């Protein structure tokens, strides 16, 4: 930590990593612009992850509205005449994502809660069909061209156990209370 010129930057929580990188590059190369280059790597990854999430959410919104299972389905299931894509559903998901993350500007705790909640929700979305496969009537399941045969149920139990085990760290609060329990209980009651 000898590269940190100002200890308040390291302990204040405001750009501590970028400040450390800036100090290292400034000490080694007499300017800190290499730190800015390194800072863009996670930003590019964040950009692509956000676009992938937006695409997946728009596809789900279109599928739900196409089946009439979403409020305003008549609007969200419309396809663009030129591109044949659900542009309105994509804009809906973009606006909902913006509204969900807007409080993060003012509250760091909200960002931590949304981030941890997103990880848990994604894992649970994979775990729900696996769990239903375990407890549902085994004679109503029609196996597809690729199946695990007799090993399907034991591996499904292991997968469900693994999903619960992996999600435990995201639900535990490290230094302050995460409000994930409030979010998931509210969603469950809906």
PDB file of C-alpha atoms in Angstrom:
ATOM      1  CA  UNK A   1       0.000   0.000   0.000  1.00  0.00           C
ATOM      2  CA  UNK A   2       2.992   2.283  -0.305  1.00  0.00           C
ATOM      3  CA  UNK A   3       1.611   3.526  -3.636  1.00  0.00           C
ATOM      4  CA  UNK A   4      -1.399   5.191  -2.067  1.00  0.00           C
ATOM      5  CA  UNK A   5      -0.497   8.848  -1.674  1.00  0.00           C
ATOM      6  CA  UNK A   6      -3.579   9.801   0.291  1.00  0.00           C
ATOM      7  CA  UNK A   7      -4.848   7.305   2.877  1.00  0.00           C
ATOM      8  CA  UNK A   8      -8.290   8.907   2.881  1.00  0.00           C
ATOM      9  CA  UNK A   9      -8.758   7.829  -0.745  1.00  0.00           C
ATOM     10  CA  UNK A  10      -8.005   4.228   0.172  1.00  0.00           C
ATOM     11  CA  UNK A  11     -10.356   4.113   3.138  1.00  0.00           C
ATOM     12  CA  UNK A  12     -13.057   6.541   2.021  1.00  0.00           C
ATOM     13  CA  UNK A  13     -14.641   4.183  -0.492  1.00  0.00           C
ATOM     14  CA  UNK A  14     -14.776   6.789  -3.248  1.00  0.00           C
ATOM     15  CA  UNK A  15     -12.790   5.449  -6.196  1.00  0.00           C
ATOM     16  CA  UNK A  16     -10.180   3.718  -4.046  1.00  0.00           C
ATOM     17  CA  UNK A  17      -9.238   1.134  -6.673  1.00  0.00           C
ATOM     18  CA  UNK A  18      -8.948   3.694  -9.441  1.00  0.00           C
ATOM     19  CA  UNK A  19      -6.936   5.976  -7.162  1.00  0.00           C
ATOM     20  CA  UNK A  20      -4.577   3.108  -6.365  1.00  0.00           C
ATOM     21  CA  UNK A  21      -4.138   2.328 -10.067  1.00  0.00           C
ATOM     22  CA  UNK A  22      -3.604   6.011 -10.830  1.00  0.00           C
ATOM     23  CA  UNK A  23      -0.906   6.257  -8.158  1.00  0.00           C
ATOM     24  CA  UNK A  24       0.863   3.118  -9.412  1.00  0.00           C
ATOM     25  CA  UNK A  25       0.908   4.324 -13.016  1.00  0.00           C
ATOM     26  CA  UNK A  26       1.933   7.840 -11.977  1.00  0.00           C
ATOM     27  CA  UNK A  27       4.815   6.504  -9.908  1.00  0.00           C
ATOM     28  CA  UNK A  28       6.012   4.112 -12.615  1.00  0.00           C
ATOM     29  CA  UNK A  29       5.349   6.076 -15.830  1.00  0.00           C
ATOM     30  CA  UNK A  30       5.005   9.689 -14.589  1.00  0.00           C
ATOM     31  CA  UNK A  31       1.326   9.857 -15.595  1.00  0.00           C
ATOM     32  CA  UNK A  32      -1.770   7.969 -14.553  1.00  0.00           C
ATOM     33  CA  UNK A  33      -3.525   7.576 -17.882  1.00  0.00           C
ATOM     34  CA  UNK A  34      -2.856   3.834 -17.976  1.00  0.00           C
ATOM     35  CA  UNK A  35      -5.181   3.536 -14.982  1.00  0.00           C
ATOM     36  CA  UNK A  36      -7.979   5.035 -17.046  1.00  0.00           C
ATOM     37  CA  UNK A  37      -7.336   2.434 -19.744  1.00  0.00           C
ATOM     38  CA  UNK A  38      -7.594  -0.347 -17.180  1.00  0.00           C
ATOM     39  CA  UNK A  39     -10.755   1.195 -15.753  1.00  0.00           C
ATOM     40  CA  UNK A  40     -12.482   0.891 -19.120  1.00  0.00           C
ATOM     41  CA  UNK A  41     -12.171  -2.919 -19.154  1.00  0.00           C
ATOM     42  CA  UNK A  42     -14.899  -3.531 -16.532  1.00  0.00           C
ATOM     43  CA  UNK A  43     -16.998  -0.745 -18.059  1.00  0.00           C
ATOM     44  CA  UNK A  44     -16.981  -2.503 -21.438  1.00  0.00           C
ATOM     45  CA  UNK A  45     -17.926  -5.766 -19.707  1.00  0.00           C
ATOM     46  CA  UNK A  46     -20.729  -3.973 -17.877  1.00  0.00           C
ATOM     47  CA  UNK A  47     -21.987  -2.532 -21.162  1.00  0.00           C
ATOM     48  CA  UNK A  48     -22.175  -5.948 -22.823  1.00  0.00           C
ATOM     49  CA  UNK A  49     -23.792  -7.565 -19.760  1.00  0.00           C
ATOM     50  CA  UNK A  50     -26.413  -4.817 -19.644  1.00  0.00           C
ATOM     51  CA  UNK A  51     -27.179  -5.278 -23.341  1.00  0.00           C
ATOM     52  CA  UNK A  52     -27.494  -9.049 -22.931  1.00  0.00           C
ATOM     53  CA  UNK A  53     -29.844  -8.577 -19.965  1.00  0.00           C
ATOM     54  CA  UNK A  54     -31.919  -6.035 -21.856  1.00  0.00           C
ATOM     55  CA  UNK A  55     -32.195  -8.385 -24.833  1.00  0.00           C
ATOM     56  CA  UNK A  56     -33.264 -11.318 -22.646  1.00  0.00           C
ATOM     57  CA  UNK A  57     -35.790  -9.177 -20.749  1.00  0.00           C
ATOM     58  CA  UNK A  58     -37.276  -7.828 -23.976  1.00  0.00           C
ATOM     59  CA  UNK A  59     -37.666 -11.360 -25.328  1.00  0.00           C
ATOM     60  CA  UNK A  60     -39.442 -12.443 -22.141  1.00  0.00           C
ATOM     61  CA  UNK A  61     -41.690  -9.372 -22.190  1.00  0.00           C
ATOM     62  CA  UNK A  62     -42.613 -10.122 -25.799  1.00  0.00           C
ATOM     63  CA  UNK A  63     -43.281 -13.796 -25.033  1.00  0.00           C
ATOM     64  CA  UNK A  64     -45.428 -13.001 -21.987  1.00  0.00           C
ATOM     65  CA  UNK A  65     -47.374 -10.301 -23.813  1.00  0.00           C
ATOM     66  CA  UNK A  66     -47.810 -12.519 -26.882  1.00  0.00           C
ATOM     67  CA  UNK A  67     -49.503 -15.070 -24.623  1.00  0.00           C
ATOM     68  CA  UNK A  68     -51.584 -12.361 -22.931  1.00  0.00           C
ATOM     69  CA  UNK A  69     -49.943 -12.871 -19.536  1.00  0.00           C
ATOM     70  CA  UNK A  70     -48.743  -9.302 -19.068  1.00  0.00           C
ATOM     71  CA  UNK A  71     -50.555  -6.025 -18.428  1.00  0.00           C
ATOM     72  CA  UNK A  72     -50.688  -3.984 -21.628  1.00  0.00           C
ATOM     73  CA  UNK A  73     -50.030  -7.073 -23.723  1.00  0.00           C
ATOM     74  CA  UNK A  74     -51.670  -5.530 -26.773  1.00  0.00           C
ATOM     75  CA  UNK A  75     -48.991  -2.818 -26.857  1.00  0.00           C
ATOM     76  CA  UNK A  76     -45.906  -4.855 -25.925  1.00  0.00           C
ATOM     77  CA  UNK A  77     -46.495  -7.704 -28.382  1.00  0.00           C
ATOM     78  CA  UNK A  78     -46.390  -5.435 -31.429  1.00  0.00           C
ATOM     79  CA  UNK A  79     -43.477  -5.987 -33.779  1.00  0.00           C
ATOM     80  CA  UNK A  80     -41.704  -3.231 -35.684  1.00  0.00           C
ATOM     81  CA  UNK A  81     -42.770  -3.240 -39.333  1.00  0.00           C
ATOM     82  CA  UNK A  82     -39.257  -2.869 -40.726  1.00  0.00           C
ATOM     83  CA  UNK A  83     -37.153  -4.994 -38.395  1.00  0.00           C
ATOM     84  CA  UNK A  84     -39.841  -7.433 -37.145  1.00  0.00           C
ATOM     85  CA  UNK A  85     -38.482  -6.973 -33.602  1.00  0.00           C
ATOM     86  CA  UNK A  86     -40.413  -6.167 -30.394  1.00  0.00           C
ATOM     87  CA  UNK A  87     -39.047  -2.621 -30.114  1.00  0.00           C
ATOM     88  CA  UNK A  88     -41.803  -1.476 -27.740  1.00  0.00           C
ATOM     89  CA  UNK A  89     -41.077  -4.371 -25.370  1.00  0.00           C
ATOM     90  CA  UNK A  90     -37.392  -3.464 -25.486  1.00  0.00           C
ATOM     91  CA  UNK A  91     -38.162   0.163 -24.592  1.00  0.00           C
ATOM     92  CA  UNK A  92     -40.417  -1.023 -21.770  1.00  0.00           C
ATOM     93  CA  UNK A  93     -37.630  -3.112 -20.256  1.00  0.00           C
ATOM     94  CA  UNK A  94     -35.123  -0.268 -20.669  1.00  0.00           C
ATOM     95  CA  UNK A  95     -37.437   2.133 -18.831  1.00  0.00           C
ATOM     96  CA  UNK A  96     -38.126  -0.382 -16.050  1.00  0.00           C
ATOM     97  CA  UNK A  97     -34.388  -1.002 -15.632  1.00  0.00           C
ATOM     98  CA  UNK A  98     -33.789   2.744 -15.460  1.00  0.00           C
ATOM     99  CA  UNK A  99     -36.527   3.201 -12.854  1.00  0.00           C
ATOM    100  CA  UNK A 100     -35.196   0.286 -10.811  1.00  0.00           C
ATOM    101  CA  UNK A 101     -31.631   1.569 -10.713  1.00  0.00           C
ATOM    102  CA  UNK A 102     -32.328   5.302 -10.453  1.00  0.00           C
ATOM    103  CA  UNK A 103     -32.249   5.255  -6.617  1.00  0.00           C
ATOM    104  CA  UNK A 104     -28.703   3.830  -6.849  1.00  0.00           C
ATOM    105  CA  UNK A 105     -27.481   7.332  -7.650  1.00  0.00           C
ATOM    106  CA  UNK A 106     -28.400   8.468  -4.151  1.00  0.00           C
ATOM    107  CA  UNK A 107     -28.007   5.267  -2.133  1.00  0.00           C
ATOM    108  CA  UNK A 108     -25.095   2.799  -2.340  1.00  0.00           C
ATOM    109  CA  UNK A 109     -26.997   0.293  -0.204  1.00  0.00           C
ATOM    110  CA  UNK A 110     -29.717   0.117  -2.838  1.00  0.00           C
ATOM    111  CA  UNK A 111     -27.116  -0.732  -5.499  1.00  0.00           C
ATOM    112  CA  UNK A 112     -25.712  -3.550  -3.346  1.00  0.00           C
ATOM    113  CA  UNK A 113     -29.220  -4.884  -2.773  1.00  0.00           C
ATOM    114  CA  UNK A 114     -30.163  -4.776  -6.463  1.00  0.00           C
ATOM    115  CA  UNK A 115     -26.870  -6.396  -7.494  1.00  0.00           C
ATOM    116  CA  UNK A 116     -27.125  -9.223  -4.980  1.00  0.00           C
ATOM    117  CA  UNK A 117     -30.825  -9.658  -5.715  1.00  0.00           C
ATOM    118  CA  UNK A 118     -30.130  -9.964  -9.438  1.00  0.00           C
ATOM    119  CA  UNK A 119     -27.620 -12.750  -8.866  1.00  0.00           C
ATOM    120  CA  UNK A 120     -29.997 -14.645  -6.596  1.00  0.00           C
ATOM    121  CA  UNK A 121     -32.968 -14.162  -8.936  1.00  0.00           C
ATOM    122  CA  UNK A 122     -30.998 -15.427 -11.930  1.00  0.00           C
ATOM    123  CA  UNK A 123     -29.905 -18.548 -10.076  1.00  0.00           C
ATOM    124  CA  UNK A 124     -33.403 -19.191  -8.767  1.00  0.00           C
ATOM    125  CA  UNK A 125     -34.850 -18.821 -12.256  1.00  0.00           C
ATOM    126  CA  UNK A 126     -32.735 -21.812 -13.273  1.00  0.00           C
ATOM    127  CA  UNK A 127     -33.505 -23.696 -10.068  1.00  0.00           C
ATOM    128  CA  UNK A 128     -37.302 -23.489 -10.216  1.00  0.00           C
ATOM    129  CA  UNK A 129     -37.751 -25.765 -13.275  1.00  0.00           C
ATOM    130  CA  UNK A 130     -35.136 -28.177 -11.925  1.00  0.00           C
ATOM    131  CA  UNK A 131     -36.949 -28.357  -8.578  1.00  0.00           C
ATOM    132  CA  UNK A 132     -40.302 -28.817 -10.297  1.00  0.00           C
ATOM    133  CA  UNK A 133     -38.804 -31.710 -12.249  1.00  0.00           C
ATOM    134  CA  UNK A 134     -37.931 -33.417  -8.961  1.00  0.00           C
ATOM    135  CA  UNK A 135     -41.291 -33.084  -7.227  1.00  0.00           C
ATOM    136  CA  UNK A 136     -43.689 -33.164 -10.180  1.00  0.00           C
ATOM    137  CA  UNK A 137     -45.342 -36.370 -11.364  1.00  0.00           C
ATOM    138  CA  UNK A 138     -42.572 -38.297 -13.098  1.00  0.00           C
ATOM    139  CA  UNK A 139     -45.001 -39.946 -15.520  1.00  0.00           C
ATOM    140  CA  UNK A 140     -46.126 -36.610 -16.976  1.00  0.00           C
ATOM    141  CA  UNK A 141     -42.569 -35.691 -18.025  1.00  0.00           C
ATOM    142  CA  UNK A 142     -41.833 -36.478 -21.665  1.00  0.00           C
ATOM    143  CA  UNK A 143     -38.069 -36.787 -22.129  1.00  0.00           C
ATOM    144  CA  UNK A 144     -36.532 -35.014 -25.101  1.00  0.00           C
ATOM    145  CA  UNK A 145     -33.806 -36.244 -27.443  1.00  0.00           C
ATOM    146  CA  UNK A 146     -31.146 -35.467 -24.824  1.00  0.00           C
ATOM    147  CA  UNK A 147     -31.856 -36.596 -21.290  1.00  0.00           C
ATOM    148  CA  UNK A 148     -29.915 -37.968 -18.363  1.00  0.00           C
ATOM    149  CA  UNK A 149     -32.025 -41.083 -17.950  1.00  0.00           C
ATOM    150  CA  UNK A 150     -31.964 -42.579 -14.449  1.00  0.00           C
ATOM    151  CA  UNK A 151     -29.345 -40.026 -13.294  1.00  0.00           C
ATOM    152  CA  UNK A 152     -31.671 -37.078 -13.959  1.00  0.00           C
ATOM    153  CA  UNK A 153     -33.351 -36.948 -10.558  1.00  0.00           C
ATOM    154  CA  UNK A 154     -30.222 -37.399  -8.412  1.00  0.00           C
ATOM    155  CA  UNK A 155     -28.403 -34.741 -10.433  1.00  0.00           C
ATOM    156  CA  UNK A 156     -31.411 -32.436 -10.108  1.00  0.00           C
ATOM    157  CA  UNK A 157     -31.261 -32.805  -6.314  1.00  0.00           C
ATOM    158  CA  UNK A 158     -27.538 -31.984  -6.380  1.00  0.00           C
ATOM    159  CA  UNK A 159     -28.208 -28.983  -8.651  1.00  0.00           C
ATOM    160  CA  UNK A 160     -30.914 -27.610  -6.334  1.00  0.00           C
ATOM    161  CA  UNK A 161     -28.666 -28.059  -3.313  1.00  0.00           C
ATOM    162  CA  UNK A 162     -25.839 -26.297  -5.154  1.00  0.00           C
ATOM    163  CA  UNK A 163     -28.053 -23.348  -6.129  1.00  0.00           C
ATOM    164  CA  UNK A 164     -29.124 -22.865  -2.505  1.00  0.00           C
ATOM    165  CA  UNK A 165     -25.529 -23.180  -1.275  1.00  0.00           C
ATOM    166  CA  UNK A 166     -24.161 -20.701  -3.824  1.00  0.00           C
ATOM    167  CA  UNK A 167     -26.861 -18.114  -3.078  1.00  0.00           C
ATOM    168  CA  UNK A 168     -26.306 -18.028   0.683  1.00  0.00           C
ATOM    169  CA  UNK A 169     -23.381 -15.549   0.521  1.00  0.00           C
ATOM    170  CA  UNK A 170     -25.461 -13.126  -1.549  1.00  0.00           C
ATOM    171  CA  UNK A 171     -28.249 -13.055   1.024  1.00  0.00           C
ATOM    172  CA  UNK A 172     -25.966 -12.482   4.012  1.00  0.00           C
ATOM    173  CA  UNK A 173     -25.141  -8.921   4.981  1.00  0.00           C
ATOM    174  CA  UNK A 174     -21.453  -8.208   5.404  1.00  0.00           C
ATOM    175  CA  UNK A 175     -21.290  -4.722   6.894  1.00  0.00           C
ATOM    176  CA  UNK A 176     -24.856  -3.430   6.677  1.00  0.00           C
ATOM    177  CA  UNK A 177     -28.330  -4.843   6.280  1.00  0.00           C
ATOM    178  CA  UNK A 178     -29.269  -5.928   2.778  1.00  0.00           C
ATOM    179  CA  UNK A 179     -32.938  -5.531   2.038  1.00  0.00           C
ATOM    180  CA  UNK A 180     -33.113  -8.585  -0.201  1.00  0.00           C
ATOM    181  CA  UNK A 181     -35.444 -10.333   2.221  1.00  0.00           C
ATOM    182  CA  UNK A 182     -37.904  -7.471   1.892  1.00  0.00           C
ATOM    183  CA  UNK A 183     -37.720  -7.615  -1.907  1.00  0.00           C
ATOM    184  CA  UNK A 184     -38.170 -11.375  -2.173  1.00  0.00           C
ATOM    185  CA  UNK A 185     -40.936 -11.526   0.429  1.00  0.00           C
ATOM    186  CA  UNK A 186     -42.738  -8.724  -1.409  1.00  0.00           C
ATOM    187  CA  UNK A 187     -42.379 -10.504  -4.741  1.00  0.00           C
ATOM    188  CA  UNK A 188     -43.535 -13.768  -3.187  1.00  0.00           C
ATOM    189  CA  UNK A 189     -46.669 -12.136  -1.789  1.00  0.00           C
ATOM    190  CA  UNK A 190     -47.530 -10.655  -5.183  1.00  0.00           C
TER     191      UNK A 190
END
